[in-house]
PDB file of C-alpha atoms in Angstrom:
ATOM      1  CA  MET A  23     117.635 286.322 185.570  1.00 46.00           C
ATOM      2  CA  ALA A  24     120.961 287.099 183.901  1.00 58.00           C
ATOM      3  CA  ALA A  25     121.364 285.793 180.381  1.00 67.00           C
ATOM      4  CA  ILE A  26     124.133 285.945 177.806  1.00 74.00           C
ATOM      5  CA  SER A  27     123.264 288.356 174.987  1.00 72.00           C
ATOM      6  CA  SER A  28     126.423 288.007 172.866  1.00 83.00           C
ATOM      7  CA  PRO A  29     127.082 284.996 170.630  1.00 88.00           C
ATOM      8  CA  TRP A  30     130.844 285.071 171.207  1.00 90.00           C
ATOM      9  CA  PRO A  31     131.154 283.317 174.590  1.00 90.00           C
ATOM     10  CA  GLY A  32     129.239 280.325 173.250  1.00 91.00           C
ATOM     11  CA  ARG A  33     131.042 280.309 169.918  1.00 94.00           C
ATOM     12  CA  LEU A  34     134.483 280.424 171.481  1.00 95.00           C
ATOM     13  CA  ALA A  35     133.579 277.827 174.114  1.00 96.00           C
ATOM     14  CA  PHE A  36     132.411 275.577 171.281  1.00 96.00           C
ATOM     15  CA  ALA A  37     135.730 276.121 169.497  1.00 97.00           C
ATOM     16  CA  VAL A  38     137.611 275.298 172.708  1.00 98.00           C
ATOM     17  CA  ALA A  39     135.618 272.081 173.057  1.00 98.00           C
ATOM     18  CA  GLY A  40     136.658 271.209 169.503  1.00 98.00           C
ATOM     19  CA  ILE A  41     140.315 271.882 170.291  1.00 98.00           C
ATOM     20  CA  ALA A  42     140.019 269.796 173.469  1.00 98.00           C
ATOM     21  CA  PHE A  43     138.706 266.966 171.315  1.00 98.00           C
ATOM     22  CA  ALA A  44     141.653 267.417 168.927  1.00 97.00           C
ATOM     23  CA  MET A  45     143.960 267.302 171.958  1.00 96.00           C
ATOM     24  CA  ILE A  46     142.549 263.916 172.948  1.00 96.00           C
ATOM     25  CA  VAL A  47     142.968 262.613 169.395  1.00 95.00           C
ATOM     26  CA  ALA A  48     146.568 263.848 169.291  1.00 94.00           C
ATOM     27  CA  GLY A  49     147.225 262.204 172.640  1.00 93.00           C
ATOM     28  CA  ALA A  50     145.727 258.969 171.343  1.00 92.00           C
ATOM     29  CA  PHE A  51     148.190 258.900 168.463  1.00 90.00           C
ATOM     30  CA  VAL A  52     151.074 259.675 170.839  1.00 92.00           C
ATOM     31  CA  THR A  53     150.112 256.700 173.010  1.00 88.00           C
ATOM     32  CA  THR A  54     149.416 254.361 170.092  1.00 86.00           C
ATOM     33  CA  LEU A  55     152.759 255.172 168.476  1.00 85.00           C
ATOM     34  CA  GLU A  56     154.554 255.038 171.860  1.00 84.00           C
ATOM     35  CA  ALA A  57     155.903 258.548 171.349  1.00 87.00           C
ATOM     36  CA  GLY A  58     155.070 259.887 174.805  1.00 83.00           C
ATOM     37  CA  ASP A  59     158.673 259.920 176.027  1.00 87.00           C
ATOM     38  CA  SER A  60     160.201 261.348 172.851  1.00 91.00           C
ATOM     39  CA  VAL A  61     160.770 264.812 174.348  1.00 92.00           C
ATOM     40  CA  PRO A  62     162.651 264.741 177.671  1.00 92.00           C
ATOM     41  CA  ASP A  63     161.938 268.259 178.951  1.00 92.00           C
ATOM     42  CA  TRP A  64     158.894 270.419 179.693  1.00 93.00           C
ATOM     43  CA  PRO A  65     157.454 272.991 179.090  1.00 91.00           C
ATOM     44  CA  LEU A  66     160.048 273.540 176.352  1.00 92.00           C
ATOM     45  CA  ALA A  67     161.121 270.824 173.925  1.00 93.00           C
ATOM     46  CA  TYR A  68     164.875 270.247 173.851  1.00 92.00           C
ATOM     47  CA  GLY A  69     165.161 273.704 175.379  1.00 92.00           C
ATOM     48  CA  LYS A  70     163.256 275.364 172.519  1.00 93.00           C
ATOM     49  CA  ILE A  71     159.718 276.436 171.759  1.00 93.00           C
ATOM     50  CA  ILE A  72     159.964 274.787 168.329  1.00 93.00           C
ATOM     51  CA  PRO A  73     162.699 272.105 168.192  1.00 92.00           C
ATOM     52  CA  ARG A  74     163.282 272.316 164.434  1.00 92.00           C
ATOM     53  CA  ASP A  75     166.447 270.207 164.463  1.00 91.00           C
ATOM     54  CA  GLU A  76     164.794 267.385 166.426  1.00 91.00           C
ATOM     55  CA  LEU A  77     161.425 267.285 164.634  1.00 90.00           C
ATOM     56  CA  SER A  78     161.423 263.728 163.368  1.00 89.00           C
ATOM     57  CA  GLY A  79     159.973 260.408 164.446  1.00 87.00           C
ATOM     58  CA  GLY A  80     158.145 260.408 167.752  1.00 89.00           C
ATOM     59  CA  VAL A  81     159.194 263.990 168.512  1.00 93.00           C
ATOM     60  CA  VAL A  82     156.816 265.193 165.796  1.00 93.00           C
ATOM     61  CA  TYR A  83     153.826 263.546 167.472  1.00 92.00           C
ATOM     62  CA  GLU A  84     154.745 264.537 171.023  1.00 94.00           C
ATOM     63  CA  TRP A  85     155.571 268.133 170.113  1.00 94.00           C
ATOM     64  CA  GLY A  86     152.409 268.329 167.995  1.00 94.00           C
ATOM     65  CA  HIS A  87     150.403 267.157 171.000  1.00 95.00           C
ATOM     66  CA  ARG A  88     151.945 269.937 173.088  1.00 95.00           C
ATOM     67  CA  ALA A  89     151.328 272.517 170.354  1.00 95.00           C
ATOM     68  CA  VAL A  90     147.633 271.654 170.328  1.00 96.00           C
ATOM     69  CA  GLY A  91     147.688 271.967 174.114  1.00 96.00           C
ATOM     70  CA  ALA A  92     149.206 275.452 173.911  1.00 96.00           C
ATOM     71  CA  VAL A  93     146.509 276.606 171.484  1.00 97.00           C
ATOM     72  CA  LEU A  94     143.893 275.023 173.722  1.00 97.00           C
ATOM     73  CA  GLY A  95     145.185 276.857 176.777  1.00 97.00           C
ATOM     74  CA  LEU A  96     145.149 280.270 175.109  1.00 97.00           C
ATOM     75  CA  ALA A  97     141.703 279.751 173.582  1.00 97.00           C
ATOM     76  CA  ALA A  98     140.311 278.478 176.887  1.00 97.00           C
ATOM     77  CA  LEU A  99     141.610 281.531 178.738  1.00 97.00           C
ATOM     78  CA  VAL A 100     139.967 283.891 176.246  1.00 97.00           C
ATOM     79  CA  ALA A 101     136.706 281.917 176.375  1.00 96.00           C
ATOM     80  CA  ALA A 102     136.657 282.025 180.167  1.00 96.00           C
ATOM     81  CA  VAL A 103     137.303 285.784 180.193  1.00 96.00           C
ATOM     82  CA  LEU A 104     134.468 286.350 177.710  1.00 94.00           C
ATOM     83  CA  VAL A 105     132.086 284.370 179.894  1.00 94.00           C
ATOM     84  CA  TRP A 106     133.177 286.209 183.048  1.00 94.00           C
ATOM     85  CA  ARG A 107     132.675 289.584 181.345  1.00 91.00           C
ATOM     86  CA  SER A 108     129.262 288.626 179.985  1.00 89.00           C
ATOM     87  CA  ARG A 109     125.869 288.720 181.679  1.00 86.00           C
ATOM     88  CA  ALA A 110     126.040 284.997 182.339  1.00 86.00           C
ATOM     89  CA  SER A 111     124.658 283.613 185.569  1.00 90.00           C
ATOM     90  CA  ARG A 112     126.941 282.894 188.491  1.00 93.00           C
ATOM     91  CA  GLY A 113     126.666 279.164 187.803  1.00 93.00           C
ATOM     92  CA  VAL A 114     127.887 279.551 184.217  1.00 94.00           C
ATOM     93  CA  LYS A 115     130.810 281.695 185.368  1.00 95.00           C
ATOM     94  CA  VAL A 116     131.742 279.071 187.958  1.00 97.00           C
ATOM     95  CA  LEU A 117     131.595 276.435 185.211  1.00 97.00           C
ATOM     96  CA  ALA A 118     133.981 278.518 183.086  1.00 97.00           C
ATOM     97  CA  ALA A 119     136.393 278.803 186.010  1.00 97.00           C
ATOM     98  CA  ALA A 120     136.179 275.066 186.713  1.00 98.00           C
ATOM     99  CA  ALA A 121     136.843 274.205 183.065  1.00 98.00           C
ATOM    100  CA  LEU A 122     139.889 276.473 182.948  1.00 98.00           C
ATOM    101  CA  ALA A 123     141.189 275.114 186.268  1.00 98.00           C
ATOM    102  CA  ALA A 124     140.805 271.536 185.043  1.00 98.00           C
ATOM    103  CA  LEU A 125     142.770 272.397 181.908  1.00 98.00           C
ATOM    104  CA  VAL A 126     145.583 273.975 183.926  1.00 98.00           C
ATOM    105  CA  CYS A 127     145.727 270.884 186.137  1.00 97.00           C
ATOM    106  CA  GLN A 128     145.850 268.617 183.107  1.00 97.00           C
ATOM    107  CA  GLY A 129     148.741 270.551 181.637  1.00 96.00           C
ATOM    108  CA  LEU A 130     150.681 270.445 184.899  1.00 97.00           C
ATOM    109  CA  VAL A 131     150.073 266.712 185.306  1.00 96.00           C
ATOM    110  CA  GLY A 132     151.217 266.145 181.726  1.00 95.00           C
ATOM    111  CA  GLY A 133     154.381 268.099 182.442  1.00 95.00           C
ATOM    112  CA  LEU A 134     154.905 266.116 185.633  1.00 96.00           C
ATOM    113  CA  ARG A 135     154.692 262.889 183.658  1.00 95.00           C
ATOM    114  CA  VAL A 136     157.425 264.076 181.281  1.00 94.00           C
ATOM    115  CA  ARG A 137     159.684 265.197 184.113  1.00 95.00           C
ATOM    116  CA  PHE A 138     158.980 262.025 186.106  1.00 94.00           C
ATOM    117  CA  VAL A 139     160.432 259.931 183.285  1.00 93.00           C
ATOM    118  CA  SER A 140     163.411 262.138 182.454  1.00 92.00           C
ATOM    119  CA  SER A 141     164.458 263.516 185.856  1.00 92.00           C
ATOM    120  CA  PRO A 142     165.723 261.196 188.630  1.00 92.00           C
ATOM    121  CA  GLU A 143     165.195 263.996 191.163  1.00 93.00           C
ATOM    122  CA  VAL A 144     161.538 264.461 190.233  1.00 94.00           C
ATOM    123  CA  ARG A 145     161.008 260.702 190.147  1.00 94.00           C
ATOM    124  CA  SER A 146     162.526 260.280 193.596  1.00 93.00           C
ATOM    125  CA  THR A 147     160.541 263.188 195.067  1.00 93.00           C
ATOM    126  CA  PHE A 148     157.161 261.979 193.856  1.00 92.00           C
ATOM    127  CA  SER A 149     157.851 258.283 194.461  1.00 93.00           C
ATOM    128  CA  SER A 150     159.006 258.654 198.062  1.00 92.00           C
ATOM    129  CA  PRO A 151     155.483 258.974 199.588  1.00 90.00           C
ATOM    130  CA  PHE A 152     154.501 255.736 197.813  1.00 90.00           C
ATOM    131  CA  GLY A 153     157.358 253.471 198.822  1.00 88.00           C
ATOM    132  CA  GLY A 154     160.242 254.989 196.890  1.00 85.00           C
ATOM    133  CA  GLU A 155     161.847 254.052 193.585  1.00 85.00           C
ATOM    134  CA  ALA A 156     160.631 250.460 193.832  1.00 86.00           C
ATOM    135  CA  ASN A 157     157.104 251.701 193.105  1.00 91.00           C
ATOM    136  CA  ALA A 158     158.065 254.342 190.546  1.00 93.00           C
ATOM    137  CA  SER A 159     156.344 252.479 187.702  1.00 93.00           C
ATOM    138  CA  ALA A 160     153.069 252.359 189.611  1.00 94.00           C
ATOM    139  CA  VAL A 161     153.324 256.061 190.446  1.00 94.00           C
ATOM    140  CA  LEU A 162     154.013 256.886 186.794  1.00 95.00           C
ATOM    141  CA  LEU A 163     150.966 254.885 185.759  1.00 95.00           C
ATOM    142  CA  GLY A 164     148.886 256.784 188.293  1.00 95.00           C
ATOM    143  CA  VAL A 165     150.087 260.125 186.945  1.00 96.00           C
ATOM    144  CA  THR A 166     149.347 258.960 183.400  1.00 95.00           C
ATOM    145  CA  MET A 167     145.819 257.874 184.331  1.00 96.00           C
ATOM    146  CA  VAL A 168     145.093 261.180 186.063  1.00 97.00           C
ATOM    147  CA  HIS A 169     146.316 263.020 182.956  1.00 96.00           C
ATOM    148  CA  ALA A 170     144.012 260.955 180.737  1.00 95.00           C
ATOM    149  CA  ALA A 171     141.012 261.385 183.043  1.00 97.00           C
ATOM    150  CA  LEU A 172     141.561 265.142 183.217  1.00 97.00           C
ATOM    151  CA  GLY A 173     141.630 265.297 179.425  1.00 97.00           C
ATOM    152  CA  GLN A 174     138.148 263.803 179.252  1.00 98.00           C
ATOM    153  CA  THR A 175     137.006 266.051 182.097  1.00 98.00           C
ATOM    154  CA  VAL A 176     138.207 269.152 180.255  1.00 98.00           C
ATOM    155  CA  LEU A 177     136.301 268.080 177.146  1.00 98.00           C
ATOM    156  CA  ALA A 178     133.111 267.454 179.126  1.00 98.00           C
ATOM    157  CA  LEU A 179     133.316 270.786 180.954  1.00 98.00           C
ATOM    158  CA  PHE A 180     133.876 272.830 177.812  1.00 98.00           C
ATOM    159  CA  VAL A 181     131.081 271.017 175.983  1.00 98.00           C
ATOM    160  CA  ALA A 182     128.818 271.944 178.889  1.00 97.00           C
ATOM    161  CA  LEU A 183     130.088 275.532 178.836  1.00 97.00           C
ATOM    162  CA  ALA A 184     129.566 275.804 175.072  1.00 96.00           C
ATOM    163  CA  LEU A 185     125.982 274.659 175.460  1.00 95.00           C
ATOM    164  CA  VAL A 186     124.896 276.829 178.395  1.00 93.00           C
ATOM    165  CA  SER A 187     126.671 279.947 177.101  1.00 93.00           C
ATOM    166  CA  SER A 188     125.148 279.744 173.619  1.00 90.00           C
ATOM    167  CA  LEU A 189     122.463 282.163 172.471  1.00 86.00           C
ATOM    168  CA  ARG A 190     120.194 279.285 171.475  1.00 85.00           C
ATOM    169  CA  TRP A 191     120.270 277.893 175.005  1.00 85.00           C
ATOM    170  CA  ASN A 192     119.742 281.283 176.655  1.00 80.00           C
ATOM    171  CA  ALA A 193     117.021 282.368 174.224  1.00 75.00           C
ATOM    172  CA  GLY A 194     115.139 279.074 174.474  1.00 65.00           C
ATOM    173  CA  GLY A 195     111.629 278.954 175.883  1.00 62.00           C
ATOM    174  CA  SER A 196     110.443 277.148 178.968  1.00 62.00           C
ATOM    175  CA  ALA A 197     111.088 273.441 179.424  1.00 64.00           C
ATOM    176  CA  VAL A 198     108.610 271.035 177.822  1.00 66.00           C
ATOM    177  CA  PRO A 199     106.744 268.838 180.347  1.00 60.00           C
ATOM    178  CA  ALA A 200     107.233 265.105 179.770  1.00 63.00           C
ATOM    179  CA  ALA A 201     106.172 262.006 181.652  1.00 59.00           C
ATOM    180  CA  GLY A 202     109.008 260.093 183.283  1.00 64.00           C
ATOM    181  CA  SER A 203     111.448 262.975 183.011  1.00 78.00           C
ATOM    182  CA  ARG A 204     112.840 262.393 186.504  1.00 86.00           C
ATOM    183  CA  LYS A 205     113.783 258.827 185.574  1.00 90.00           C
ATOM    184  CA  LEU A 206     115.216 260.089 182.298  1.00 91.00           C
ATOM    185  CA  ARG A 207     117.388 262.565 184.177  1.00 93.00           C
ATOM    186  CA  ARG A 208     118.740 259.851 186.451  1.00 95.00           C
ATOM    187  CA  LEU A 209     119.417 257.617 183.457  1.00 96.00           C
ATOM    188  CA  ALA A 210     121.270 260.445 181.702  1.00 97.00           C
ATOM    189  CA  VAL A 211     123.527 261.096 184.701  1.00 97.00           C
ATOM    190  CA  LEU A 212     124.169 257.365 185.097  1.00 98.00           C
ATOM    191  CA  THR A 213     125.049 257.000 181.418  1.00 98.00           C
ATOM    192  CA  THR A 214     127.474 259.914 181.542  1.00 98.00           C
ATOM    193  CA  ALA A 215     129.206 258.398 184.570  1.00 98.00           C
ATOM    194  CA  PHE A 216     129.363 254.967 182.905  1.00 98.00           C
ATOM    195  CA  VAL A 217     130.871 256.440 179.738  1.00 98.00           C
ATOM    196  CA  PHE A 218     133.508 258.313 181.738  1.00 98.00           C
ATOM    197  CA  VAL A 219     134.477 255.159 183.653  1.00 98.00           C
ATOM    198  CA  GLN A 220     134.764 253.266 180.371  1.00 97.00           C
ATOM    199  CA  LEU A 221     137.091 255.900 178.942  1.00 97.00           C
ATOM    200  CA  VAL A 222     139.333 255.664 182.004  1.00 96.00           C
ATOM    201  CA  LEU A 223     139.305 251.868 181.733  1.00 96.00           C
ATOM    202  CA  GLY A 224     140.241 252.161 178.076  1.00 94.00           C
ATOM    203  CA  SER A 225     143.157 254.405 178.958  1.00 94.00           C
ATOM    204  CA  TYR A 226     144.366 251.842 181.484  1.00 95.00           C
ATOM    205  CA  VAL A 227     144.179 249.088 178.862  1.00 92.00           C
ATOM    206  CA  ARG A 228     146.101 251.166 176.336  1.00 89.00           C
ATOM    207  CA  HIS A 229     148.909 251.946 178.776  1.00 90.00           C
ATOM    208  CA  THR A 230     149.234 248.531 180.425  1.00 89.00           C
ATOM    209  CA  GLY A 231     147.680 245.913 178.143  1.00 85.00           C
ATOM    210  CA  GLU A 232     145.796 244.610 181.195  1.00 90.00           C
ATOM    211  CA  TRP A 233     142.085 244.405 182.064  1.00 91.00           C
ATOM    212  CA  VAL A 234     141.129 243.928 178.414  1.00 89.00           C
ATOM    213  CA  LEU A 235     138.238 241.610 179.257  1.00 91.00           C
ATOM    214  CA  VAL A 236     136.983 244.021 181.930  1.00 94.00           C
ATOM    215  CA  HIS A 237     137.027 246.818 179.364  1.00 94.00           C
ATOM    216  CA  LEU A 238     135.182 244.652 176.831  1.00 92.00           C
ATOM    217  CA  ALA A 239     132.568 243.493 179.336  1.00 94.00           C
ATOM    218  CA  TRP A 240     131.945 246.996 180.646  1.00 96.00           C
ATOM    219  CA  ALA A 241     131.650 248.226 177.052  1.00 95.00           C
ATOM    220  CA  PHE A 242     128.518 246.153 176.543  1.00 94.00           C
ATOM    221  CA  VAL A 243     127.058 247.425 179.827  1.00 97.00           C
ATOM    222  CA  VAL A 244     127.715 251.018 178.778  1.00 97.00           C
ATOM    223  CA  ALA A 245     126.330 250.358 175.303  1.00 97.00           C
ATOM    224  CA  ALA A 246     123.120 248.904 176.741  1.00 97.00           C
ATOM    225  CA  VAL A 247     122.592 251.836 179.108  1.00 98.00           C
ATOM    226  CA  ALA A 248     123.412 254.396 176.402  1.00 98.00           C
ATOM    227  CA  MET A 249     121.041 252.793 173.904  1.00 97.00           C
ATOM    228  CA  LEU A 250     118.330 252.781 176.563  1.00 97.00           C
ATOM    229  CA  LEU A 251     118.903 256.492 177.163  1.00 97.00           C
ATOM    230  CA  SER A 252     118.790 257.174 173.434  1.00 96.00           C
ATOM    231  CA  SER A 253     115.546 255.270 172.902  1.00 95.00           C
ATOM    232  CA  ARG A 254     113.856 256.736 175.988  1.00 92.00           C
ATOM    233  CA  SER A 255     114.797 260.240 174.868  1.00 91.00           C
ATOM    234  CA  LEU A 256     113.292 259.671 171.429  1.00 91.00           C
ATOM    235  CA  GLU A 257     110.104 257.799 172.303  1.00 86.00           C
ATOM    236  CA  ASP A 258     108.053 260.918 173.110  1.00 77.00           C
ATOM    237  CA  GLU A 259     107.168 262.808 169.913  1.00 75.00           C
ATOM    238  CA  GLY A 260     106.926 266.034 171.901  1.00 73.00           C
ATOM    239  CA  THR A 261     110.563 265.884 172.976  1.00 79.00           C
ATOM    240  CA  PRO A 262     112.295 269.125 171.911  1.00 84.00           C
ATOM    241  CA  PRO A 263     114.938 269.004 169.131  1.00 85.00           C
ATOM    242  CA  ALA A 264     117.625 269.991 171.659  1.00 87.00           C
ATOM    243  CA  VAL A 265     117.121 266.537 173.180  1.00 91.00           C
ATOM    244  CA  ARG A 266     116.251 264.530 170.072  1.00 91.00           C
ATOM    245  CA  ARG A 267     119.372 265.481 168.115  1.00 94.00           C
ATOM    246  CA  PRO A 268     121.995 264.331 170.645  1.00 96.00           C
ATOM    247  CA  ALA A 269     119.842 261.307 171.531  1.00 96.00           C
ATOM    248  CA  ALA A 270     119.842 260.130 167.917  1.00 96.00           C
ATOM    249  CA  ALA A 271     123.561 260.873 167.575  1.00 97.00           C
ATOM    250  CA  LEU A 272     124.270 258.864 170.725  1.00 98.00           C
ATOM    251  CA  GLY A 273     122.522 255.781 169.385  1.00 97.00           C
ATOM    252  CA  VAL A 274     124.471 255.853 166.127  1.00 98.00           C
ATOM    253  CA  ALA A 275     127.800 256.609 167.823  1.00 98.00           C
ATOM    254  CA  VAL A 276     127.450 253.749 170.313  1.00 97.00           C
ATOM    255  CA  VAL A 277     126.832 251.179 167.563  1.00 96.00           C
ATOM    256  CA  LEU A 278     129.838 252.439 165.615  1.00 96.00           C
ATOM    257  CA  GLN A 279     131.990 252.457 168.757  1.00 96.00           C
ATOM    258  CA  VAL A 280     131.237 248.825 169.576  1.00 94.00           C
ATOM    259  CA  LEU A 281     132.251 247.809 166.046  1.00 94.00           C
ATOM    260  CA  LEU A 282     135.329 250.030 166.102  1.00 93.00           C
ATOM    261  CA  GLY A 283     136.296 248.705 169.525  1.00 90.00           C
ATOM    262  CA  LEU A 284     136.193 245.128 168.280  1.00 89.00           C
ATOM    263  CA  ALA A 285     138.300 246.148 165.282  1.00 88.00           C
ATOM    264  CA  ALA A 286     140.808 247.928 167.531  1.00 85.00           C
ATOM    265  CA  TRP A 287     141.049 244.852 169.742  1.00 83.00           C
ATOM    266  CA  MET A 288     141.655 242.592 166.734  1.00 81.00           C
ATOM    267  CA  VAL A 289     144.549 244.709 165.413  1.00 76.00           C
ATOM    268  CA  SER A 290     146.157 245.358 168.798  1.00 73.00           C
ATOM    269  CA  PRO A 291     149.725 244.019 169.124  1.00 64.00           C
ATOM    270  CA  ALA A 292     148.650 241.460 171.747  1.00 61.00           C
ATOM    271  CA  ASN A 293     146.357 239.734 169.245  1.00 56.00           C
ATOM    272  CA  LEU A 294     148.809 239.556 166.369  1.00 52.00           C
ATOM    273  CA  GLU A 295     151.129 236.628 165.793  1.00 53.00           C
ATOM    274  CA  SER A 296     154.202 236.726 167.983  1.00 54.00           C
ATOM    275  CA  GLY A 297     156.751 239.089 166.528  1.00 52.00           C
ATOM    276  CA  ALA A 298     154.445 240.320 163.768  1.00 55.00           C
ATOM    277  CA  PRO A 299     154.365 244.114 163.559  1.00 55.00           C
ATOM    278  CA  PRO A 300     150.902 245.684 163.570  1.00 59.00           C
ATOM    279  CA  PRO A 301     149.722 246.975 160.184  1.00 64.00           C
ATOM    280  CA  ALA A 302     150.318 250.662 159.590  1.00 68.00           C
ATOM    281  CA  TRP A 303     146.602 251.440 159.564  1.00 77.00           C
ATOM    282  CA  SER A 304     146.087 249.820 162.983  1.00 83.00           C
ATOM    283  CA  ALA A 305     147.256 253.034 164.677  1.00 84.00           C
ATOM    284  CA  ILE A 306     144.441 254.871 162.914  1.00 89.00           C
ATOM    285  CA  VAL A 307     141.852 252.291 163.994  1.00 90.00           C
ATOM    286  CA  ARG A 308     142.967 252.273 167.620  1.00 90.00           C
ATOM    287  CA  SER A 309     143.225 256.058 167.823  1.00 92.00           C
ATOM    288  CA  ALA A 310     139.840 256.446 166.123  1.00 93.00           C
ATOM    289  CA  HIS A 311     138.389 254.235 168.852  1.00 95.00           C
ATOM    290  CA  VAL A 312     139.676 256.694 171.458  1.00 95.00           C
ATOM    291  CA  ALA A 313     138.370 259.650 169.454  1.00 96.00           C
ATOM    292  CA  LEU A 314     134.883 258.190 169.103  1.00 97.00           C
ATOM    293  CA  GLY A 315     134.830 257.397 172.819  1.00 97.00           C
ATOM    294  CA  ALA A 316     135.544 261.046 173.586  1.00 98.00           C
ATOM    295  CA  ALA A 317     132.848 262.080 171.109  1.00 98.00           C
ATOM    296  CA  ILE A 318     130.353 259.834 172.893  1.00 98.00           C
ATOM    297  CA  LEU A 319     131.204 261.519 176.192  1.00 98.00           C
ATOM    298  CA  ALA A 320     130.641 264.925 174.588  1.00 98.00           C
ATOM    299  CA  ILE A 321     127.298 263.812 173.131  1.00 98.00           C
ATOM    300  CA  THR A 322     126.205 262.312 176.444  1.00 98.00           C
ATOM    301  CA  VAL A 323     127.063 265.493 178.338  1.00 98.00           C
ATOM    302  CA  ALA A 324     125.120 267.578 175.810  1.00 97.00           C
ATOM    303  CA  LEU A 325     122.146 265.211 176.014  1.00 97.00           C
ATOM    304  CA  THR A 326     122.169 265.225 179.814  1.00 97.00           C
ATOM    305  CA  LEU A 327     122.194 269.018 179.970  1.00 95.00           C
ATOM    306  CA  ALA A 328     119.417 269.205 177.383  1.00 93.00           C
ATOM    307  CA  ILE A 329     117.282 266.771 179.381  1.00 92.00           C
ATOM    308  CA  PHE A 330     117.755 268.816 182.553  1.00 91.00           C
ATOM    309  CA  GLY A 331     117.292 272.170 180.833  1.00 86.00           C
ATOM    310  CA  LYS A 332     114.654 271.506 178.201  1.00 79.00           C
ATOM    311  CA  VAL A 333     112.478 268.732 179.684  1.00 76.00           C
ATOM    312  CA  ALA A 334     110.381 269.441 182.782  1.00 68.00           C
ATOM    313  CA  PRO A 335     108.674 266.973 185.145  1.00 69.00           C
ATOM    314  CA  GLU A 336     105.032 266.399 184.217  1.00 63.00           C
ATOM    315  CA  GLY A 337     102.469 266.758 186.974  1.00 51.00           C
ATOM    316  CA  PRO A 338     102.788 267.836 190.620  1.00 47.00           C
ATOM    317  CA  LEU A 339     103.672 264.394 191.954  1.00 40.00           C
ATOM    318  CA  GLU A 340     106.588 263.914 189.614  1.00 45.00           C
ATOM    319  CA  ALA A 341     107.705 267.495 190.038  1.00 43.00           C
ATOM    320  CA  ALA A 342     107.839 267.013 193.801  1.00 42.00           C
ATOM    321  CA  GLY A 343     109.750 263.773 193.475  1.00 43.00           C
ATOM    322  CA  PRO A 344     110.798 261.448 196.318  1.00 38.00           C
TER     323      PRO A 344
END
């Protein structure tokens, strides 16, 4: 079976995952500070690569977000090429292609959002299939939500690529048999899906101010499922470290996220006295809530892959499955 023998594909994929995380954090600050429409054109900014004369206020945050995206795109391309040129399996190479494709799509959707706001022609073209200009706001929200969801997808895919292209993963021994591993696998997949849905819900709340109670209620469902996954992954002393480490990290991160989410809700503009500006540090709290949510997705993806790759069904009946 083909295996990666060089450390560089995994190292660079890990770096790309880190940049993708930074991209989400930068985007969180752009949204929190309402700087998303500060630059009217794309892919340039005021017709320049670096708009030195306009770099103030919201332009700084929006252009910074784009700059991180440019670095991310270049690094992702190099990482994908390294994986394709390596002895990686076909599945890993397909994963690299999917991650790069998702990133390209995210960039294009982000550019579409900018042009949708600033260009009447673009707005009319993309609104016409959905009822015309009367529904332009709904179409813009849809584009924004797709952009946010793709950002999380890119992070998840590159975390997965970093893991399966690493030397540690490829040099690891056979999977350790464990009772109940099939149920643990299902729980891991379910938790990952729940976390992703919660992140999309959170994005909707941040952009509209609606569905706050739905987001809060679902948060406790996700927290319960994630804590169950964490505890189940840790209860067997024979569980390999590749599973135990992300499982422990998940438990800690979920507790912190619930507390940070409550803090973010308390300092949101909707909960302050009418007309009172939010404190300066509230942007940090609310953006940190987004960042930790993305980190939880990354941890959950890593844990899920570790459970599938490093834990084997115990016994013939469980191995056969239903």
